[in-house]
Amino acid sequence: MSRVYNFSAGPAMLPVDVLKEAADEMLDYRGCGMSVMEMSHRSAVYGDIINEAEADLRKLMNIPDNYKVLFMQGGASTQFAMVPMNFMKNKKAGYIITGQWAKKAYAEAKIYGEAVELASSADKTFSYIPDCSDLPVTDDMDYVYICENNTIYGTKFKELPDTKGKDLIADVSSCFLSEPVDVSKYAMLYAGAQKNVGPAGVVIAIIREDLITDDVLAGTPTMLKYKTHADNGSMYNTPPAYAIYICGKVFKWLLKTGGLEKRKEINEYKAKILYDYLDQSQLFKGTVEKESRSLMNVPFVTGDKDLDALFVKEAKAAGFENLKGHRTVGGMRASIYNAMPVEGVQALVDFMKKFEEVHHV
């Protein structure tokens, strides 16, 4: 059976080389006589796996020594509560609302203190990134929070907001490792792995060490303290061991294929193929303002719900999976993460052209 082109927003496709290597090691990991799925997370063999994964990630991202790398469970959504629980010392923080996930993080923060909406793009269905050059950040705010790439609406911060000296915390789930970043510009960035890095089940957090303290909100559970995980090398409890193992293989794949500079170049090329077609199409239309477009998630519509549904159905039959847009916005969405090859995007555009020839009047 041939593999389909999987445009899912997550869990998303993984590099074929990684999957083949994992398949080869499924029954016997490097002569130890068992699968990584079966081994103790306390074993020396697994210790090497997680330590190597962290070392490779540090190398890929050039992570400064004063930042901790944590592999945790609960997905990105658990971070919506963990961030205010751990960092809302003054019980006040600023949130920039650019989509569904930023909205959810904002709503969660309100449980723990005063969450202030600094800017929003809700007025145009989150189709752009608002101007963040002069935000109403106040001295008593603990941090400023963003969702840097918006999976559902297909927008991306091209410039980080001016936080006026306050710590920046970013959910980078759907743009993680898609291009180089300056980690030192963030107090914390985190990502659910299931989009660009690995299987569902692990969230990776990169946090400046001085933020990781016992000074958290009263009632914060042990498992929801970053210090618990930092002090125990992500091993306070049984970690999502197999998911971390796959992430480690993806880090090696990225290093082997040119690192994040090369990855950015490839991702820009892939996105250009699709956006250039959308910009000249008479049938399909991108839904995001040009200057805010994501390289990873590309939403588009025909303007006719029935035609959208027909396109998704015929695309699936032709081997293009998971092109249906998020239930909150409809239409279509192509997620073209790191593992999506250039030929997959080109094949989609070729299919869209044929569909347009038949259905555009």
PDB file of N, CA and C in Angstrom, residues 255-291:
ATOM      1  N   LEU A 255      18.923  17.555  12.022  1.00  0.00           N
ATOM      2  CA  LEU A 255      20.356  17.869  12.020  1.00  0.00           C
ATOM      3  C   LEU A 255      21.026  17.326  10.757  1.00  0.00           C
ATOM      4  N   LYS A 256      20.644  16.104  10.397  1.00  0.00           N
ATOM      5  CA  LYS A 256      21.242  15.427   9.238  1.00  0.00           C
ATOM      6  C   LYS A 256      20.861  16.100   7.923  1.00  0.00           C
ATOM      7  N   THR A 257      19.692  16.730   7.887  1.00  0.00           N
ATOM      8  CA  THR A 257      19.194  17.317   6.630  1.00  0.00           C
ATOM      9  C   THR A 257      19.422  18.832   6.551  1.00  0.00           C
ATOM     10  N   GLY A 258      20.363  19.341   7.344  1.00  0.00           N
ATOM     11  CA  GLY A 258      20.750  20.739   7.189  1.00  0.00           C
ATOM     12  C   GLY A 258      20.349  21.689   8.291  1.00  0.00           C
ATOM     13  N   GLY A 259      19.695  21.167   9.351  1.00  0.00           N
ATOM     14  CA  GLY A 259      19.328  22.034  10.462  1.00  0.00           C
ATOM     15  C   GLY A 259      18.172  22.969  10.146  1.00  0.00           C
ATOM     16  N   LEU A 260      17.963  23.947  11.021  1.00  0.00           N
ATOM     17  CA  LEU A 260      16.775  24.797  10.911  1.00  0.00           C
ATOM     18  C   LEU A 260      16.885  25.866   9.826  1.00  0.00           C
ATOM     19  N   GLU A 261      18.101  26.273   9.488  1.00  0.00           N
ATOM     20  CA  GLU A 261      18.264  27.235   8.379  1.00  0.00           C
ATOM     21  C   GLU A 261      17.781  26.590   7.078  1.00  0.00           C
ATOM     22  N   LYS A 262      18.225  25.378   6.837  1.00  0.00           N
ATOM     23  CA  LYS A 262      17.812  24.656   5.632  1.00  0.00           C
ATOM     24  C   LYS A 262      16.315  24.368   5.670  1.00  0.00           C
ATOM     25  N   ARG A 263      15.819  24.029   6.855  1.00  0.00           N
ATOM     26  CA  ARG A 263      14.399  23.703   6.988  1.00  0.00           C
ATOM     27  C   ARG A 263      13.543  24.921   6.657  1.00  0.00           C
ATOM     28  N   LYS A 264      13.967  26.089   7.089  1.00  0.00           N
ATOM     29  CA  LYS A 264      13.227  27.318   6.780  1.00  0.00           C
ATOM     30  C   LYS A 264      13.170  27.543   5.270  1.00  0.00           C
ATOM     31  N   GLU A 265      14.296  27.341   4.624  1.00  0.00           N
ATOM     32  CA  GLU A 265      14.384  27.510   3.166  1.00  0.00           C
ATOM     33  C   GLU A 265      13.401  26.576   2.445  1.00  0.00           C
ATOM     34  N   ILE A 266      13.369  25.324   2.873  1.00  0.00           N
ATOM     35  CA  ILE A 266      12.459  24.343   2.263  1.00  0.00           C
ATOM     36  C   ILE A 266      11.004  24.706   2.554  1.00  0.00           C
ATOM     37  N   ASN A 267      10.733  25.095   3.797  1.00  0.00           N
ATOM     38  CA  ASN A 267       9.359  25.427   4.188  1.00  0.00           C
ATOM     39  C   ASN A 267       8.843  26.655   3.452  1.00  0.00           C
ATOM     40  N   GLU A 268       9.708  27.650   3.249  1.00  0.00           N
ATOM     41  CA  GLU A 268       9.300  28.842   2.491  1.00  0.00           C
ATOM     42  C   GLU A 268       9.003  28.485   1.039  1.00  0.00           C
ATOM     43  N   TYR A 269       9.794  27.586   0.491  1.00  0.00           N
ATOM     44  CA  TYR A 269       9.594  27.153  -0.895  1.00  0.00           C
ATOM     45  C   TYR A 269       8.258  26.406  -1.045  1.00  0.00           C
ATOM     46  N   LYS A 270       7.989  25.498  -0.103  1.00  0.00           N
ATOM     47  CA  LYS A 270       6.724  24.740  -0.132  1.00  0.00           C
ATOM     48  C   LYS A 270       5.532  25.685  -0.020  1.00  0.00           C
ATOM     49  N   ALA A 271       5.592  26.596   0.941  1.00  0.00           N
ATOM     50  CA  ALA A 271       4.467  27.515   1.160  1.00  0.00           C
ATOM     51  C   ALA A 271       4.244  28.398  -0.066  1.00  0.00           C
ATOM     52  N   LYS A 272       5.321  28.816  -0.707  1.00  0.00           N
ATOM     53  CA  LYS A 272       5.207  29.686  -1.888  1.00  0.00           C
ATOM     54  C   LYS A 272       4.466  28.977  -3.027  1.00  0.00           C
ATOM     55  N   ILE A 273       4.720  27.695  -3.195  1.00  0.00           N
ATOM     56  CA  ILE A 273       4.028  26.928  -4.240  1.00  0.00           C
ATOM     57  C   ILE A 273       2.513  27.024  -4.047  1.00  0.00           C
ATOM     58  N   LEU A 274       2.068  26.840  -2.820  1.00  0.00           N
ATOM     59  CA  LEU A 274       0.636  26.832  -2.523  1.00  0.00           C
ATOM     60  C   LEU A 274       0.044  28.243  -2.523  1.00  0.00           C
ATOM     61  N   TYR A 275       0.728  29.185  -1.859  1.00  0.00           N
ATOM     62  CA  TYR A 275       0.194  30.547  -1.813  1.00  0.00           C
ATOM     63  C   TYR A 275       0.174  31.203  -3.193  1.00  0.00           C
ATOM     64  N   ASP A 276       1.199  30.964  -4.005  1.00  0.00           N
ATOM     65  CA  ASP A 276       1.214  31.553  -5.356  1.00  0.00           C
ATOM     66  C   ASP A 276       0.019  31.073  -6.171  1.00  0.00           C
ATOM     67  N   TYR A 277      -0.302  29.778  -6.015  1.00  0.00           N
ATOM     68  CA  TYR A 277      -1.475  29.261  -6.731  1.00  0.00           C
ATOM     69  C   TYR A 277      -2.757  29.906  -6.196  1.00  0.00           C
ATOM     70  N   LEU A 278      -2.913  29.968  -4.884  1.00  0.00           N
ATOM     71  CA  LEU A 278      -4.122  30.548  -4.292  1.00  0.00           C
ATOM     72  C   LEU A 278      -4.307  32.003  -4.724  1.00  0.00           C
ATOM     73  N   ASP A 279      -3.185  32.734  -4.847  1.00  0.00           N
ATOM     74  CA  ASP A 279      -3.276  34.153  -5.203  1.00  0.00           C
ATOM     75  C   ASP A 279      -3.757  34.379  -6.633  1.00  0.00           C
ATOM     76  N   GLN A 280      -3.560  33.390  -7.518  1.00  0.00           N
ATOM     77  CA  GLN A 280      -4.018  33.586  -8.905  1.00  0.00           C
ATOM     78  C   GLN A 280      -5.254  32.763  -9.253  1.00  0.00           C
ATOM     79  N   SER A 281      -5.671  31.886  -8.330  1.00  0.00           N
ATOM     80  CA  SER A 281      -6.825  31.025  -8.601  1.00  0.00           C
ATOM     81  C   SER A 281      -8.123  31.827  -8.698  1.00  0.00           C
ATOM     82  N   GLN A 282      -8.977  31.390  -9.605  1.00  0.00           N
ATOM     83  CA  GLN A 282     -10.304  32.006  -9.740  1.00  0.00           C
ATOM     84  C   GLN A 282     -11.340  31.298  -8.867  1.00  0.00           C
ATOM     85  N   LEU A 283     -10.975  30.133  -8.336  1.00  0.00           N
ATOM     86  CA  LEU A 283     -11.916  29.338  -7.538  1.00  0.00           C
ATOM     87  C   LEU A 283     -11.551  29.335  -6.058  1.00  0.00           C
ATOM     88  N   PHE A 284     -10.295  29.054  -5.762  1.00  0.00           N
ATOM     89  CA  PHE A 284      -9.849  28.954  -4.368  1.00  0.00           C
ATOM     90  C   PHE A 284      -9.296  30.292  -3.885  1.00  0.00           C
ATOM     91  N   LYS A 285      -9.499  30.540  -2.596  1.00  0.00           N
ATOM     92  CA  LYS A 285      -9.038  31.801  -2.030  1.00  0.00           C
ATOM     93  C   LYS A 285      -8.450  31.545  -0.641  1.00  0.00           C
ATOM     94  N   GLY A 286      -7.248  32.056  -0.398  1.00  0.00           N
ATOM     95  CA  GLY A 286      -6.667  32.003   0.943  1.00  0.00           C
ATOM     96  C   GLY A 286      -7.437  32.920   1.870  1.00  0.00           C
ATOM     97  N   THR A 287      -7.465  32.592   3.158  1.00  0.00           N
ATOM     98  CA  THR A 287      -8.290  33.370   4.099  1.00  0.00           C
ATOM     99  C   THR A 287      -7.473  34.290   5.003  1.00  0.00           C
ATOM    100  N   VAL A 288      -6.152  34.321   4.804  1.00  0.00           N
ATOM    101  CA  VAL A 288      -5.265  35.071   5.705  1.00  0.00           C
ATOM    102  C   VAL A 288      -4.653  36.259   4.978  1.00  0.00           C
ATOM    103  N   GLU A 289      -4.539  37.381   5.683  1.00  0.00           N
ATOM    104  CA  GLU A 289      -3.870  38.548   5.108  1.00  0.00           C
ATOM    105  C   GLU A 289      -2.406  38.184   4.823  1.00  0.00           C
ATOM    106  N   LYS A 290      -1.911  38.619   3.662  1.00  0.00           N
ATOM    107  CA  LYS A 290      -0.613  38.158   3.164  1.00  0.00           C
ATOM    108  C   LYS A 290       0.525  38.298   4.168  1.00  0.00           C
ATOM    109  N   GLU A 291       0.587  39.428   4.847  1.00  0.00           N
ATOM    110  CA  GLU A 291       1.729  39.676   5.734  1.00  0.00           C
ATOM    111  C   GLU A 291       1.676  38.833   7.019  1.00  0.00           C
TER     112      GLU A 291
END
